[in-house]
Every structure is written in C-alpha cells, then in structure tokens.
Amino acid sequence: MSEVIIVMPTYNEAENIRKLVPSILQVLAENRIDGYILVVDDSSPDGTADVAEQMGRETGKVRVLKRPGKLGLGSAYVDGFKYVFDNMVTAKYVCEMDADGSHPPEILPQMVSLAEKGGYDVIIASRYIHGGRWGERSLTRSMISRGANILARASTGINVKDLTSGYRIIRLDILKRVVDKLSKLHSGYVFQVELLYFLHKAGAKISEYPFIFKPRMHGRSKLGRGEIISFALWCLRSMLTRLIHQ
Ligand SMILES: Nc1nc2c(ncn2[C@@H]2O[C@H](COP(=O)(O)OP(=O)(O)OP(=O)(O)O)[C@@H](O)[C@H]2O)c(=O)[nH]1
Ligand SMILES: [Mg+2]
C-alpha cells in the first residue's frame, strides 16, 4: 500500500513514544503499509529525541527532526512537512498524530483505505461523527473542544464535524498545492483549522472516520490558555473577513 509518513510533534513525550512507536510500527507491518515515523522534537528536556533516535537505529523506521527549542505545534508540523517534501519524495500521505497515545494507530489502515477508495485528499479522525466520541475525559475539556468546533465551522464554512482533530491523513499532492501558504500558518494549535481552511480553498475532498479520543498516557498537556485565546481570535478574524467578502 501507499507510503505514509507519520509526522509526530513531540515535547516531553519520551515515556509515551516508547509505547506508541512500537504499536504504530506493528499496525503498519500487519497491514502491509509502507510507512515511517518522523518525530519533530523541540529539544525536549526529558530526552524524547534520544529515545526516538534509538528506536530509529533499532527499526530503521523512525527519523528525528530536532529543533532548537519549543517553537509551537503548528511550526513543528510545517517543518515536518517540508522535511517530507525534501527527503521522502515517494510518500503519498502524511499523517498528523499526537505522541501521547490519544490517537489510536489501529485505525490508520482504515483511514488510508477510505482515502484510497473514496478518492479523498484528507481524512480526519473524528470524535463527532457516529461511532466517534471522547473516552473518559473531563467535561470542561470536551466543552472547550465542542465550542472550538462551533467557532471554527462558523469562521471557515467547512462542513466537517471535527475541525480541530489533530489526527488526520493528508495526500501529499494536495499539501503541495498549499506549499506557499505553509510558512504563513500560525505556529500554535490554531494551525490545524487554518491548514484545513487552506486545503478546503485549494479544492481538497475531505471526509471523516470515527475514533475514540483517549486521555494522554503520561505527562502534561501543552494546551494552554494562550493557545485558546489565539484560536478564538483567529476564528473571529476569519469570520469577519468572510462576512466582508461575501
Ligand atoms: N515539537 C513540538 N510538539 C508540541 C508542541 N506543543 C505540543 N506538542 C506536541 O503536540 C501534541 C499535542 O499536544 P498535547 O499536549 O497532547 O495537546 P492536547 O492533545 O490538546 O492536550 P492533552 O491531550 O490534554 O494533553 C503532543 O504530541 C505534544 O508533545 C511544541 O511546541 N513543539
Ligand atoms: Mg494530547
């Protein structure tokens, strides 16, 4: 099957990737998917990059892109995508996946298969379509996520239920169509919605696949108040821009 590069931004996820990386590689092998993991690490003090490099030496299936400091989730993905464009030219899809175990690698083959059979450019793992949901999780967190989705839908007009999901596969061909926009993307979490908006405007065919979002395995969340504020500001600005240009 097609080559998939899992781009995985990390900040202090050493314990998590020790478990997650082997399970991803097992899923890929069992489903005969030719795939690699690209860890994009921001000099995590817990030594995440060293752990990933060690797994790379052992398996030949993990590459590590090291950055000098914590530069944000969005910019980690953009640097990861550029690395894929430059160094992994045979890849057909990139997959965005968190490193904390919230995104089950078991559904990756179904996501690829849905993209292939349906001719989709983007498949989003979704908590908000039939069969998808939050695992045990705080009410506050899921309410923030639902609110963020309402805002994101109103500001982009994209008819997708889980616009903020960080688990997706994207065809390289469509990503290349927005390559000049990548450096303009926000460096933080709002990048997810912003990228989808660019892809939507570039004509991407988008679909969703249900999943159960599990709580992170170890460590602390990096989603802070600053991220939530810049997300809301971006949505309001985009909503106004759309209203003015209608
Ligand atoms: N390289 C890099 N990775 C980051 C940065 N911020 C977050 N991440 C990674 O992005 C992924 C998502 O971050 P999380 O902290 O899990 O955010 P979340 O899923 O909204 O929050 P929780 O699941 O509640 O912890 C994880 O793999 C993080 O390690 C960053 O600045 N740089
Ligand atoms: Mg998480």
XYZ file of C-alpha atoms and ligand atoms in Angstrom:
279
model
C 0.000 0.000 0.000
C 0.955 3.666 -0.277
C 3.777 5.105 1.698
C 2.600 7.018 4.755
C 4.798 9.329 6.809
C 3.525 9.851 10.328
C 4.667 13.315 11.374
C 4.689 13.405 15.148
C 5.497 16.606 17.037
C 6.864 15.966 20.498
C 7.599 17.952 23.586
C 8.417 15.831 26.642
C 6.827 12.651 25.340
C 9.709 10.195 25.974
C 7.637 7.768 28.042
C 4.738 7.918 25.605
C 6.729 7.291 22.431
C 8.378 4.233 23.998
C 4.951 2.575 23.866
C 3.378 4.363 20.925
C 6.105 3.952 18.289
C 6.218 0.113 18.523
C 2.428 -0.092 18.297
C 2.376 2.160 15.202
C 5.079 0.060 13.533
C 3.148 -3.118 14.371
C -0.059 -1.734 12.821
C 1.846 -0.711 9.690
C 3.541 -4.092 9.377
C 0.356 -6.109 9.982
C -1.470 -4.137 7.317
C 1.453 -4.117 4.880
C 1.565 -0.341 4.825
C 4.928 1.050 3.893
C 5.392 3.788 6.463
C 7.846 5.836 8.515
C 7.565 7.952 11.616
C 9.078 11.433 11.596
C 9.402 12.736 15.142
C 9.708 16.534 15.267
C 11.158 17.297 18.664
C 11.720 20.703 20.220
C 14.725 19.871 22.424
C 12.514 18.163 24.992
C 14.281 18.238 28.362
C 13.135 14.639 29.045
C 15.288 13.311 26.181
C 12.444 12.418 23.775
C 14.764 12.898 20.773
C 17.335 10.432 22.166
C 14.643 7.815 22.714
C 13.305 8.357 19.179
C 16.784 8.192 17.645
C 17.459 4.936 19.483
C 14.230 3.480 18.093
C 15.286 4.718 14.672
C 18.568 2.804 14.943
C 16.731 -0.332 16.081
C 13.945 -0.326 13.494
C 15.132 1.841 10.584
C 11.607 3.256 10.544
C 11.929 6.363 12.729
C 13.563 9.633 11.757
C 14.049 12.588 14.058
C 13.971 16.255 13.173
C 15.477 18.223 16.032
C 14.640 21.864 16.617
C 16.431 24.237 18.961
C 13.572 24.980 21.371
C 9.812 24.867 21.912
C 8.587 26.635 18.783
C 4.942 25.513 18.706
C 2.828 22.670 17.363
C 1.950 24.332 14.053
C 5.532 25.189 13.186
C 6.630 21.646 14.127
C 4.181 20.251 11.567
C 5.243 22.764 8.913
C 8.922 21.873 9.403
C 7.961 18.192 9.329
C 6.014 18.594 6.070
C 8.940 20.463 4.475
C 11.282 17.678 5.552
C 8.956 15.147 3.915
C 8.793 17.209 0.685
C 12.592 17.377 0.559
C 13.620 13.939 1.818
C 10.780 11.450 1.485
C 9.726 12.081 -2.073
C 7.936 8.779 -2.675
C 5.429 9.350 0.128
C 1.760 9.544 -0.784
C 0.245 10.617 2.528
C 1.361 12.432 5.636
C -0.375 11.567 8.860
C -0.673 14.018 11.744
C -0.679 12.208 15.062
C -0.127 13.279 18.681
C 2.594 11.467 20.586
C 0.633 10.964 23.802
C -1.482 7.941 22.884
C -4.744 9.855 22.374
C -4.817 8.908 18.696
C -5.204 5.142 18.140
C -2.810 3.876 15.430
C -5.153 0.882 14.878
C -7.484 2.982 12.681
C -4.734 4.302 10.421
C -5.206 1.485 7.838
C -8.939 2.255 7.641
C -8.204 5.943 7.176
C -5.807 5.175 4.315
C -8.267 2.759 2.789
C -11.116 5.325 2.986
C -8.899 7.901 1.262
C -7.903 5.440 -1.457
C -11.368 4.034 -2.136
C -13.250 7.318 -1.829
C -10.631 9.392 -3.627
C -10.342 11.740 -0.641
C -7.451 14.125 -0.110
C -7.920 14.464 3.640
C -9.334 12.028 6.202
C -9.926 13.420 9.667
C -10.216 11.077 12.633
C -13.388 12.410 14.188
C -14.882 12.455 17.677
C -18.109 13.975 16.435
C -19.491 11.594 13.824
C -21.386 8.357 14.531
C -19.046 5.914 16.289
C -16.671 8.604 17.490
C -16.527 10.101 20.986
C -14.390 11.186 23.882
C -13.042 8.411 26.109
C -13.134 9.182 29.837
C -12.332 12.849 29.857
C -13.107 16.000 31.753
C -16.345 17.748 30.874
C -14.503 21.079 30.676
C -12.052 19.770 28.066
C -14.753 18.333 25.820
C -16.839 21.502 26.153
C -13.849 23.612 25.069
C -13.404 21.288 22.085
C -17.083 21.451 21.086
C -17.071 25.247 21.437
C -13.893 25.448 19.352
C -15.530 23.361 16.645
C -18.634 25.570 16.508
C -16.416 28.647 16.199
C -14.164 27.020 13.598
C -17.112 25.899 11.461
C -18.711 29.340 11.581
C -15.465 31.013 10.586
C -14.416 28.658 7.780
C -17.740 27.329 6.465
C -16.221 23.847 6.168
C -18.853 21.179 6.631
C -16.811 18.841 8.803
C -17.776 17.772 12.340
C -14.306 17.623 13.909
C -12.318 20.525 12.509
C -9.948 20.652 15.456
C -8.938 16.992 15.490
C -5.175 16.626 15.385
C -5.326 13.131 13.881
C -5.522 13.211 10.078
C -4.049 11.921 6.891
C -3.393 14.309 4.027
C -2.375 13.461 0.472
C 0.998 14.950 -0.345
C -0.327 16.150 -3.716
C -2.908 18.423 -2.106
C -0.467 19.589 0.567
C 1.935 20.630 -2.190
C -0.841 22.799 -3.638
C -0.736 24.984 -0.498
C 3.027 24.869 -0.022
C 3.412 28.654 -0.390
C 0.890 29.112 2.447
C 2.668 26.841 4.919
C 5.095 29.457 6.192
C 2.161 31.817 6.852
C 0.421 29.355 9.163
C 0.215 30.113 12.884
C 2.813 28.371 14.999
C 0.309 27.185 17.637
C -2.703 24.854 17.789
C -4.962 27.023 15.569
C -2.736 25.877 12.716
C -4.933 22.745 12.459
C -8.052 24.681 11.442
C -6.074 27.169 9.380
C -4.387 24.409 7.350
C -7.724 22.722 6.737
C -9.131 26.052 5.558
C -6.291 26.445 3.023
C -6.742 22.848 1.851
C -10.518 23.357 1.534
C -9.963 26.504 -0.543
C -7.482 24.559 -2.706
C -10.301 22.102 -3.518
C -9.478 19.268 -1.127
C -12.026 16.456 -0.836
C -12.397 15.886 2.903
C -14.026 13.059 4.851
C -14.081 11.811 8.452
C -13.502 8.468 10.152
C -14.773 7.897 13.723
C -12.479 7.331 16.675
C -12.476 7.354 20.453
C -10.165 10.026 21.826
C -8.336 8.523 24.789
C -6.756 10.616 27.564
C -2.991 11.156 27.210
C -0.953 8.259 28.634
C 1.765 10.129 30.562
C 2.879 13.693 31.106
C 1.188 17.038 30.900
C -0.903 18.803 28.293
C 0.716 21.620 26.320
C -2.637 23.204 25.524
C -2.503 26.448 27.497
C -4.723 29.499 27.840
C -2.625 31.402 25.277
C -3.432 28.761 22.639
C -7.170 29.044 23.364
C -7.100 32.847 23.096
C -5.182 32.875 19.809
C -7.563 30.206 18.478
C -10.628 32.350 19.309
C -9.016 35.485 17.838
C -8.152 33.683 14.598
C -11.739 32.394 14.289
C -13.252 35.831 14.892
C -10.901 37.436 12.375
C -11.658 34.802 9.736
C -15.390 35.105 10.365
C -15.245 38.885 9.834
C -13.130 38.501 6.693
C -15.638 36.029 5.270
C -18.582 38.296 6.074
C -16.900 41.315 4.459
C -16.032 39.382 1.280
C -19.443 37.740 0.875
N 7.512 19.799 18.669
C 6.513 20.293 19.400
N 5.490 19.498 19.778
C 4.495 20.038 20.521
C 4.476 21.397 20.913
N 3.340 21.614 21.630
C 2.688 20.435 21.674
N 3.392 19.476 21.025
C 3.029 18.069 20.787
O 1.784 18.100 20.127
C 0.972 17.013 20.536
C -0.340 17.567 21.116
O -0.090 18.212 22.359
P -0.946 17.881 23.665
O -0.275 18.484 24.848
O -1.221 16.421 23.730
O -2.262 18.703 23.387
P -3.724 18.207 23.580
O -3.893 16.876 22.920
O -4.599 19.293 23.120
O -3.829 18.076 25.158
P -3.903 16.776 26.110
O -4.157 15.590 25.268
O -4.956 17.106 27.073
O -2.591 16.643 26.763
C 1.803 16.208 21.527
O 2.446 15.180 20.839
C 2.806 17.238 22.041
O 4.004 16.685 22.519
C 5.571 22.225 20.510
O 5.667 23.405 20.801
N 6.549 21.625 19.748
Mg -2.902 15.227 23.590
